[in-house]
Short mmCIF file of C-alpha atoms in Angstrom, two decimals:
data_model
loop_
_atom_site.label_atom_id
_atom_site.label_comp_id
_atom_site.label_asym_id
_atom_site.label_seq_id
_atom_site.Cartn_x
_atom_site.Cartn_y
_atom_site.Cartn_z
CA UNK K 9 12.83 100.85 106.19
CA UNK K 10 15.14 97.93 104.82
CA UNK K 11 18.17 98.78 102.88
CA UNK K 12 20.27 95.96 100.07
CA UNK K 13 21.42 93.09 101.93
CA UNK K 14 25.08 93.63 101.36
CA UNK K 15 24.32 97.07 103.27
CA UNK K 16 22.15 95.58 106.66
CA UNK K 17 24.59 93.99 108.57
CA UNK K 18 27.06 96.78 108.62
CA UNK K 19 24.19 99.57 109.15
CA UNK K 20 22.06 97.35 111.65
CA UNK K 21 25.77 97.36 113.66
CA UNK K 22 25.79 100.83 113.42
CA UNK K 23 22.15 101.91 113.99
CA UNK K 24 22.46 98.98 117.00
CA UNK K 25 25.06 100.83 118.89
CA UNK K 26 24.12 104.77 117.83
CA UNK K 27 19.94 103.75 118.56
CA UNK K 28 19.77 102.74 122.36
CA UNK K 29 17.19 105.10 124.10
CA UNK K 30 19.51 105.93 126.51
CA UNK K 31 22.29 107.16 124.59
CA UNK K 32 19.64 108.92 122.10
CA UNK K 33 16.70 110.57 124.13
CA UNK K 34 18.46 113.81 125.10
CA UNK K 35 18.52 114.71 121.19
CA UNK K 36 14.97 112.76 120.65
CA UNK K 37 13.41 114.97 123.30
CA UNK K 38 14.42 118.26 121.54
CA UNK K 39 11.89 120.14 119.45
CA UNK K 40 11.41 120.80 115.79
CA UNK K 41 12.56 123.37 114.31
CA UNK K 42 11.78 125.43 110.24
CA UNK K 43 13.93 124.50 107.39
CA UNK K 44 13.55 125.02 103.89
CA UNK K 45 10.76 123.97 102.35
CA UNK K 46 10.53 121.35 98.91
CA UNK K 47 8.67 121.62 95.92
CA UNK K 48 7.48 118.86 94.04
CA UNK K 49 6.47 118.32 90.10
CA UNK K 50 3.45 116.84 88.74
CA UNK K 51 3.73 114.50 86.07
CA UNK K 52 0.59 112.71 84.92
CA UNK K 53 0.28 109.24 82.99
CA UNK K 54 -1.33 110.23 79.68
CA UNK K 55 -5.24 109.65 79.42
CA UNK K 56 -5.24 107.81 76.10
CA UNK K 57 -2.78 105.32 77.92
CA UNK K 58 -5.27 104.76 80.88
CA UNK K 59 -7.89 104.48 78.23
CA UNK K 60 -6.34 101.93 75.99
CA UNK K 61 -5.61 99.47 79.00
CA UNK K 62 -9.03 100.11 80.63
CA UNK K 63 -10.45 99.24 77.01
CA UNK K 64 -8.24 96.13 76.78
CA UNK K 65 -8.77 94.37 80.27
CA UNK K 66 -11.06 94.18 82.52
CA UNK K 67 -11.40 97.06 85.18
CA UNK K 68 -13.10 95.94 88.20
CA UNK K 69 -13.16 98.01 91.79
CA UNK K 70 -11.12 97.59 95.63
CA UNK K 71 -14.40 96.29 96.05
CA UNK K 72 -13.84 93.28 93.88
CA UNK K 73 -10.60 92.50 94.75
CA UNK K 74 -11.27 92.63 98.33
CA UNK K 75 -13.70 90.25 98.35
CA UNK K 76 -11.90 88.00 96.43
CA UNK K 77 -9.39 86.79 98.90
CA UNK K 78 -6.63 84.65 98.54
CA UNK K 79 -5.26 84.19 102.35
CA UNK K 80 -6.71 84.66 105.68
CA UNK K 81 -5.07 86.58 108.25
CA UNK K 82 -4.26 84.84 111.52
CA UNK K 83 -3.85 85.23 115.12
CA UNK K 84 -0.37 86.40 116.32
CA UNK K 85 2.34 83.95 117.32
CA UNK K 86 4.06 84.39 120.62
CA UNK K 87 6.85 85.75 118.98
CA UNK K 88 4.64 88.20 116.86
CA UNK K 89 3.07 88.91 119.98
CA UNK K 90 6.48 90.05 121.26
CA UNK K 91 6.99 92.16 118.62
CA UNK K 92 3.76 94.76 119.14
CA UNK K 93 4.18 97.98 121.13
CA UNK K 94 4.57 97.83 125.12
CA UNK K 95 3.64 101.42 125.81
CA UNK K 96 0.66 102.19 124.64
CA UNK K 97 -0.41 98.58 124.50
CA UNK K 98 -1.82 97.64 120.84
CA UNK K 99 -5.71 96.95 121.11
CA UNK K 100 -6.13 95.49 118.21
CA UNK K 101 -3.58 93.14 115.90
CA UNK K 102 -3.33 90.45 113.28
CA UNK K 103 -0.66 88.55 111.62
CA UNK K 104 -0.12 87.33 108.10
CA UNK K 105 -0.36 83.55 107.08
CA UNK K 106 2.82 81.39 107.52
CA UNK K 107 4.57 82.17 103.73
CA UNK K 108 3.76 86.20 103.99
CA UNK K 109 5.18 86.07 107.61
CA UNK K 110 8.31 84.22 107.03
CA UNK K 111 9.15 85.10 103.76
CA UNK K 112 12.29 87.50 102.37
CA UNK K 113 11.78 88.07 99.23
CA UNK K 114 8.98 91.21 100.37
CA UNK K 115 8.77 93.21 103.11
CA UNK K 116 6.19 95.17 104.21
CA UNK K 117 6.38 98.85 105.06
CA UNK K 118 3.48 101.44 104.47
CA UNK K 119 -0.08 101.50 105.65
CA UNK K 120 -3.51 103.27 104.75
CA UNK K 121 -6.97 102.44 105.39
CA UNK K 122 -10.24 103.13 103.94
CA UNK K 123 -10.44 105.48 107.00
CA UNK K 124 -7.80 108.01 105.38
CA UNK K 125 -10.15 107.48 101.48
CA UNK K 126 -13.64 108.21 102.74
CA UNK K 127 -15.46 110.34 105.10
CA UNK K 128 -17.72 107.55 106.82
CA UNK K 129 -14.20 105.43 107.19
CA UNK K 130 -15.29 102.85 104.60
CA UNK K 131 -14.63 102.22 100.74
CA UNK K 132 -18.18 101.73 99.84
CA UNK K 133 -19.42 98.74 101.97
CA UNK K 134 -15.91 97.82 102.79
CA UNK K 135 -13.72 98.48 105.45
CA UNK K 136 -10.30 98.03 104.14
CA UNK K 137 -6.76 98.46 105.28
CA UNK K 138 -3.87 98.47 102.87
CA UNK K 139 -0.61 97.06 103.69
CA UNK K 140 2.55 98.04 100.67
CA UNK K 141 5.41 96.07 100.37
CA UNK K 142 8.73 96.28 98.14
CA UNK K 143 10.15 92.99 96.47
CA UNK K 144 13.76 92.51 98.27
CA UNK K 145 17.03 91.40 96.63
CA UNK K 146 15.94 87.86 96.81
CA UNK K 147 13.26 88.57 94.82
CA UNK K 148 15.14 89.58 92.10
CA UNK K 149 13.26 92.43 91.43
CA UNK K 150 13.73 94.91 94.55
CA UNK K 151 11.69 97.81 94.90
CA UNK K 152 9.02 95.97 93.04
CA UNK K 153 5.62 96.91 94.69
CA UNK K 154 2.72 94.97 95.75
CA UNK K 155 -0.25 96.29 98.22
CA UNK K 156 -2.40 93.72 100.37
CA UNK K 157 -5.31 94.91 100.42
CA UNK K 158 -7.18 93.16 103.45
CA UNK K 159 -10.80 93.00 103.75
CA UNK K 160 -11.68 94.29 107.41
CA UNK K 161 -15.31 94.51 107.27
CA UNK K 162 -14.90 91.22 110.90
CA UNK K 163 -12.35 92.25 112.39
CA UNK K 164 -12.36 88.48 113.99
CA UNK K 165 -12.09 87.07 110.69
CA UNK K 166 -10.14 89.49 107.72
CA UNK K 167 -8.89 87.79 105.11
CA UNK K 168 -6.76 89.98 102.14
CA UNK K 169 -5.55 89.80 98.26
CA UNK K 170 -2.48 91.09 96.87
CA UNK K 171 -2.33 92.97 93.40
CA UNK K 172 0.32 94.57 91.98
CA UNK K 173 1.57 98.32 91.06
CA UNK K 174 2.15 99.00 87.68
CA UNK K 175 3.29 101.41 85.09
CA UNK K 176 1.78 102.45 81.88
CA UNK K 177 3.57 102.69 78.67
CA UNK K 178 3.04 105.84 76.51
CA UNK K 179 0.80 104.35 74.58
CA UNK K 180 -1.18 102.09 77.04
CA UNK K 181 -0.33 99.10 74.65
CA UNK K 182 1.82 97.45 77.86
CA UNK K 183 2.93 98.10 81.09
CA UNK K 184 6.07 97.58 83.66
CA UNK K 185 6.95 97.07 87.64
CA UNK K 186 6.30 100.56 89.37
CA UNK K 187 9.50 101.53 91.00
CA UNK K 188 8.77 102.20 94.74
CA UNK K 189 10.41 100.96 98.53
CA UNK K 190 6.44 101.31 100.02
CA UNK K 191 8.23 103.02 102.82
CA UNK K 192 4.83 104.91 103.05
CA UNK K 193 1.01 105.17 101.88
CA UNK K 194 -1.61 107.53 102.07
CA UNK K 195 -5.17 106.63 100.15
CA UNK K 196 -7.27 109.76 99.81
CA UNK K 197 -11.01 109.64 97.52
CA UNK K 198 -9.49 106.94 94.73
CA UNK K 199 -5.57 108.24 94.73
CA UNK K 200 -2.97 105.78 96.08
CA UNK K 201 0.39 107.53 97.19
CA UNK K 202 3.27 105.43 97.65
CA UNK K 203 6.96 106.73 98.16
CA UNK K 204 8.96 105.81 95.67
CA UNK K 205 12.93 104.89 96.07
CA UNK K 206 15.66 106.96 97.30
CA UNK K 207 18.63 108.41 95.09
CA UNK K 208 16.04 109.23 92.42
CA UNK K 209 14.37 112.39 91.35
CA UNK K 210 10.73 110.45 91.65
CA UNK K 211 9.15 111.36 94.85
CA UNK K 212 5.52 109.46 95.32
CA UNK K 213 4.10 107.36 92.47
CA UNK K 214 0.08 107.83 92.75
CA UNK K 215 -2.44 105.15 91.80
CA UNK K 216 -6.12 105.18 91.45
CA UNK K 217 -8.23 102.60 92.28
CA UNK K 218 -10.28 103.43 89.43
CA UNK K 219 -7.57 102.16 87.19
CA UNK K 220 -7.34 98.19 88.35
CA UNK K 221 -7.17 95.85 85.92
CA UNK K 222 -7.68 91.87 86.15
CA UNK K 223 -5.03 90.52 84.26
CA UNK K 224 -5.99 87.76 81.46
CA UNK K 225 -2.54 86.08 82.02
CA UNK K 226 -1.82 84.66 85.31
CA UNK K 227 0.14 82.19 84.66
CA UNK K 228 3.61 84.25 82.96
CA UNK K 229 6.21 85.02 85.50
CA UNK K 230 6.43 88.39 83.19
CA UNK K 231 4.70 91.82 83.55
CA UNK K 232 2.70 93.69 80.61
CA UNK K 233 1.75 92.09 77.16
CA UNK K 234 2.60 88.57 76.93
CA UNK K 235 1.77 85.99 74.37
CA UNK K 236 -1.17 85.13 76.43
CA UNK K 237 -2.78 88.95 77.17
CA UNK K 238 -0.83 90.50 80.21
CA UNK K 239 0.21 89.30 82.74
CA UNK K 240 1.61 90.83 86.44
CA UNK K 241 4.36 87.85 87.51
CA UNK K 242 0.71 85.31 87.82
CA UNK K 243 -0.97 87.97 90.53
CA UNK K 244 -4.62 88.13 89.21
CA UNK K 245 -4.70 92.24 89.97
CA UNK K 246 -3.08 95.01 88.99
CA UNK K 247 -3.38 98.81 90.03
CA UNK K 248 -2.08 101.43 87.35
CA UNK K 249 -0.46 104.37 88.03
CA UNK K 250 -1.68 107.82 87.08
CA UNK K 251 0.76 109.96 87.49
CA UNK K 252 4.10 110.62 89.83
CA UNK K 253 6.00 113.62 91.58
CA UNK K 254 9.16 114.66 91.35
CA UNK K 255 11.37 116.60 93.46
CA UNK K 256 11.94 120.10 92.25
CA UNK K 257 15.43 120.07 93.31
CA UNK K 258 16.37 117.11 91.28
CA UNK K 259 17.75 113.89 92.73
CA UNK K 260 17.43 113.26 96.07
CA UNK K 261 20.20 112.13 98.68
CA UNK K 262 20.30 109.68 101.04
CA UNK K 263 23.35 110.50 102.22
CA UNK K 264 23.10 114.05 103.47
CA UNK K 265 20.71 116.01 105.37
CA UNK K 266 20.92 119.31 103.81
CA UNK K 267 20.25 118.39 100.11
CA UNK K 268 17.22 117.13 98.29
CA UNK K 269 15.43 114.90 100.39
CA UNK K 270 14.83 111.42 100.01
CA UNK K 271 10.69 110.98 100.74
CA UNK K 272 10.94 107.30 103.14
CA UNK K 273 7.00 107.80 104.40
CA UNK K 274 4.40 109.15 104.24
CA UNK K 275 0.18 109.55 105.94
CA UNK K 276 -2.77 111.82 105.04
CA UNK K 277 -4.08 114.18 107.97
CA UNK K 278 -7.33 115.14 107.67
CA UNK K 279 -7.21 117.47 110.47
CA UNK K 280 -6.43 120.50 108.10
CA UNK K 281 -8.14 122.09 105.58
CA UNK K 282 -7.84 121.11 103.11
CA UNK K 283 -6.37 117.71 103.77
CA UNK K 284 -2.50 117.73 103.55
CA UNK K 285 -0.10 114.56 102.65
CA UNK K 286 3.06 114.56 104.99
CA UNK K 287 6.14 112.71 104.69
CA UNK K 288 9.46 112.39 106.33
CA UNK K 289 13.57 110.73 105.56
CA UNK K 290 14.94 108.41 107.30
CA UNK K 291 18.75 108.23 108.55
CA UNK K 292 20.68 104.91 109.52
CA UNK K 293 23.79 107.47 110.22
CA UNK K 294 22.45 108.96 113.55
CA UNK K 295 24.42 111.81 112.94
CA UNK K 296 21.97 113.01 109.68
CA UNK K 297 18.64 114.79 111.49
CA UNK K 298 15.72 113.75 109.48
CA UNK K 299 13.01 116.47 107.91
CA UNK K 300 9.12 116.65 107.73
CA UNK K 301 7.27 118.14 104.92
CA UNK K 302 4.06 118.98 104.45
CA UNK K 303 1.99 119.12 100.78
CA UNK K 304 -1.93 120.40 100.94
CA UNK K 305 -4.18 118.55 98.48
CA UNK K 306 -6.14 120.57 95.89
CA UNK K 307 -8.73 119.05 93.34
CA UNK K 308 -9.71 115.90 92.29
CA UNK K 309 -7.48 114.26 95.45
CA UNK K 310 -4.12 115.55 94.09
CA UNK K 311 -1.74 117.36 95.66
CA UNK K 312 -2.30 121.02 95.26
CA UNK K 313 -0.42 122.31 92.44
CA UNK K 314 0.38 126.12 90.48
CA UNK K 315 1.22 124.98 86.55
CA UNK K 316 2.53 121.63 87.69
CA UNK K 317 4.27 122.69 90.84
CA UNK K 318 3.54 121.79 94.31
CA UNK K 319 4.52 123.87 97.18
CA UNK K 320 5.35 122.78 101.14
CA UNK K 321 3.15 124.52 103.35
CA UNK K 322 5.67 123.50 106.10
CA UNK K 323 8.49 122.21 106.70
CA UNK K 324 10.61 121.22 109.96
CA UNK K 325 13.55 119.29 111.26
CA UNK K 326 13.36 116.34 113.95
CA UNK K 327 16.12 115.23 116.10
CA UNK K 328 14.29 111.69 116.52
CA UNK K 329 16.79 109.32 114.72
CA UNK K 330 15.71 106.06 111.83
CA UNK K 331 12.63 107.49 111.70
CA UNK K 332 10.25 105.09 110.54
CA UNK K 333 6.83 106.28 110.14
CA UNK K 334 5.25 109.82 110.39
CA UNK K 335 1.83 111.01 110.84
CA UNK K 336 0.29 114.39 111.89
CA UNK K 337 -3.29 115.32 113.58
CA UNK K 338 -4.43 118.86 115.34
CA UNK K 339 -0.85 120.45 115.05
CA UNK K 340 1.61 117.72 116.20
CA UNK K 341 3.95 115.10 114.72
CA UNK K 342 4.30 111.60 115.63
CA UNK K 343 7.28 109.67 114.12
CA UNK K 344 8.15 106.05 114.88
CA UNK K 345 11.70 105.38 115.29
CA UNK K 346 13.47 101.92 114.79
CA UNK K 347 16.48 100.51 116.65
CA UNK K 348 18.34 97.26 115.33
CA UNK K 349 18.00 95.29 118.52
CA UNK K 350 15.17 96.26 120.75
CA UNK K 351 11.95 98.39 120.77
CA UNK K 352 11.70 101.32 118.66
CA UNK K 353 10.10 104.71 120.00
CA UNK K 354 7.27 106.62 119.39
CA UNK K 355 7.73 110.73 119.94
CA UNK K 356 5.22 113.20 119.52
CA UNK K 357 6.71 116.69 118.43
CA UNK K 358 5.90 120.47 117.76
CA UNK K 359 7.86 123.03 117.39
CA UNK K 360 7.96 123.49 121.30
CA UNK K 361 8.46 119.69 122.64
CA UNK K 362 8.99 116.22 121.81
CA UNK K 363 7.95 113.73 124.47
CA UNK K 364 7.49 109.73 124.28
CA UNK K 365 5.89 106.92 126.34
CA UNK K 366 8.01 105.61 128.81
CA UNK K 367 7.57 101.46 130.56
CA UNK K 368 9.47 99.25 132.12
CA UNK K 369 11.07 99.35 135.36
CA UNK K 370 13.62 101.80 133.54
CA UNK K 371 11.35 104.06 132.17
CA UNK K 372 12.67 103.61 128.74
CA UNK K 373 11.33 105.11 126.11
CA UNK K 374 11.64 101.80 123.69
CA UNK K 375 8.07 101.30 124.29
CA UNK K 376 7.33 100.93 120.33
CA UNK K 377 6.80 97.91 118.34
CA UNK K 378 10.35 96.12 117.05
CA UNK K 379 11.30 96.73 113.85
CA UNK K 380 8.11 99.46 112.98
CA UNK K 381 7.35 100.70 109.98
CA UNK K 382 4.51 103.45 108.50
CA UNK K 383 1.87 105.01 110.32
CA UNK K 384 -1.29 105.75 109.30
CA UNK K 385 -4.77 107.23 111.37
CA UNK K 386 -8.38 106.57 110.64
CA UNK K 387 -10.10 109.09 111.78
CA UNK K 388 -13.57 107.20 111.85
CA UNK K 389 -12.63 104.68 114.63
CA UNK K 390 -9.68 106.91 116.51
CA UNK K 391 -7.24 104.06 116.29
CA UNK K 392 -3.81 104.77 115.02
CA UNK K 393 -2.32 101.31 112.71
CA UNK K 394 0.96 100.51 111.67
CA UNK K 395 2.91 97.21 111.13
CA UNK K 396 6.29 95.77 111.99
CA UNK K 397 8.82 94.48 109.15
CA UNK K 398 11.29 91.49 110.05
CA UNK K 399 10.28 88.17 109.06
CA UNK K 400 10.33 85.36 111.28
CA UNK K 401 13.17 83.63 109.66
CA UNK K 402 14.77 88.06 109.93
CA UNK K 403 14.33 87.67 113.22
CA UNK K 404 15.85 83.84 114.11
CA UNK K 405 18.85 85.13 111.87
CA UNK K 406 19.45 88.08 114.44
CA UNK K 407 18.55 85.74 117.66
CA UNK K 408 15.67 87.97 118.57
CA UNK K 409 12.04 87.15 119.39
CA UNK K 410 10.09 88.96 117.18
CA UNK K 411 7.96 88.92 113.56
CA UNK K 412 5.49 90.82 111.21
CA UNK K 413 2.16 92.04 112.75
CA UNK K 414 -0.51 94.59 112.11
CA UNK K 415 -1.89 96.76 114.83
CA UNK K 416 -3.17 99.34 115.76
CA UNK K 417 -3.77 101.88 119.14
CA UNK K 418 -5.70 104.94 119.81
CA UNK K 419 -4.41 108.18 119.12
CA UNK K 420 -5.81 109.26 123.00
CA UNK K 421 -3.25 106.80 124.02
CA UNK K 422 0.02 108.59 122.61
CA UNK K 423 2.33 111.14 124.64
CA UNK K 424 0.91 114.16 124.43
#
């Protein structure tokens, strides 16, 4: 989860010297406990809006755009390498051509797979995972939000294309840069959740990927109508949104633990019925105890909702510090946490324990990938994926060994 640049060095300082396993298991070890619960608001994207671009552009399927790649994805670099999970060892990864792994002006951070859409674990003949990432301050345009959508069908040989998330004017006559940090995704039938930004009232955006349009203008560093049709800053795809959620309570906080929370991932479990959509906050100030919420789904692959409103079905608090990524199966919690300067942790919590893998001659429990981000479990293949965030050039800057890789381990493999 990557904060403004005038904030990182003073917070990666801080979350440095508060994050060392040994100073922080003791409190990462306790157990969840209840809290309150949050309710979220439904607001949908007007139909004639949906209709009017869908009538004006082309509208083409995940399908489409997945097999119509732009990059490959490559092998993993020694530092890359160095940045996947010690305990449990990743057994499977990939890494991101030389511009998508060294640049700063995105940043990856959630992850879903066709695994979390469908039952068989594929998106008709495709088997695709979905990486989001949020445009930085070099951009220009942070919290802009893009999704790589990478074609996994050989896993020796996946190659991806990017497409962009986009808003909807009233009308459907234009459109604008969705709003969102990506910290987290969950892809369930065609809906897209993303989380949106913190210190908003907007909790998840949601997308469907029957609403992607090829744009007619690719070569207009603008978004929307242009002179030449629309355009999406020259990507070829875009993916409309349908609708959002807001929190009940109103803006959310970032800075405080006790009021509105601000939503920083998010994964689908399909281990209850129906399927639920949980999400979690994350803390740089070690002092602030994260909170996990969960939201059961109701018809057409939206969240379940009573004239508009959508009620937790639980709700508890984690000791586990900058947590990361979240993700729930049979009755337990698994959050990733981050630390500035070495490996982050992986717990697995109920209301009775939280335990982590331990390695090393130490038995430390930094056994997690550096610099990890969302979680995300596909239930067809058993394998739990997630992704780290620096770039390479992140990582020279901070004189560590480390870079952006995609990866994945089996759930059997995680502290029980």
């Amino acid at each position: 989860m990557r904060i403004r640049k005038v904030l990182l060095l003073a917070l990666a300082v801080a979350a440095g010297a508060l994050a060392w396993p040994g100073t922080a298991s003791a409190a990462y070890s306790d157990p969840l406990t209840t809290t309150a619960k949050q309710n979220l608001v439904w607001h949908a994207t007007p139909a004639a809006a949906l209709t009017a671009l869908d009538n004006a552009l082309p509208n083409v399927s995940l399908n489409t755009v997945v097999n119509d790649p732009s990059y490959p994805m490559t092998g993993c670099t020694g530092a890359e390498k160095a940045a996947l999970p010690k305990a449990p060892a990743a057994t499977r990864s990939m890494c991101w051509d030389a511009d998508r792994a060294g640049t700063t002006t995105w940043s990856p951070q959630g992850i879903t797979t066709s695994g979390d859409a469908d039952d068989d674990g594929m998106w008709g003949n495709d088997r695709i995972i979905l990486s989001g990432w949020h445009g930085t301050d070099a951009l220009g345009r942070y919290n802009d939000a893009r999704i790589q959508a990478i074609d996994y069908d050989d896993p020796a040989s996946p190659s991806y294309r990017m497409f962009y998330l986009a808003v909807p004017n009233s009308t459907g006559s234009s459109f604008s840069a969705a709003q969102a940090h990506m910290g987290g995704m969950a892809w369930y039938g065609d809906k897209i959740y993303v989380t949106a930004e913190g210190s908003t009232s907007t909790a998840i955006r949601v997308f469907s990927t029957k609403h992607i349009l090829q744009m007619t203008d690719t070569t207009s560093n603008a978004i929307g109508r242009t002179s030449g049709g629309y355009a999406a800053y020259t990507y070829k795809y875009a993916m409309m949104q349908i609708g959002y959620y807001t929190y009940a309570g109103g803006t959310c906080s970032m800075a405080s633990d006790t009021g509105v929370p601000c939503f920083s991932s998010m994964s689908l479990d399909r281990s209850t019925s129906p399927a639920s959509i949980v999400t979690t906050e994350y803390f740089s100030d070690q002092t602030l105890h994260g909170r996990l919420y969960r939201y059961p789904t109701g018809t057409d692959y939206l969240l379940a909702a009573s004239s508009g409103t959508v009620a937790a079905s639980e709700a508890f608090r984690s000791s586990v510090g900058n947590m990361q990524g979240v993700l729930s199966h049979d009755g337990k919690w698994y959050v990733a946490h981050s630390s500035a300067t070495t490996n982050g942790q992986l717990w697995t919590q109920t209301t009775a324990k939280s335990t982590s893998a331990t390695c090393g001659s130490t038995s430390t429990t930094a056994c997690w990938a550096v610099h990890p981000e969302a979680l995300t479990y596909d239930w067809s293949t058993g394998l739990v994926w997630s992704q780290s965030e620096w770039s390479t050039a992140d990582c020279t800057a901070k004189d560590q060994v480390c870079g952006r890789a995609v990866f994945a381990v089996p759930l059997s493999s995680l502290a029980s």
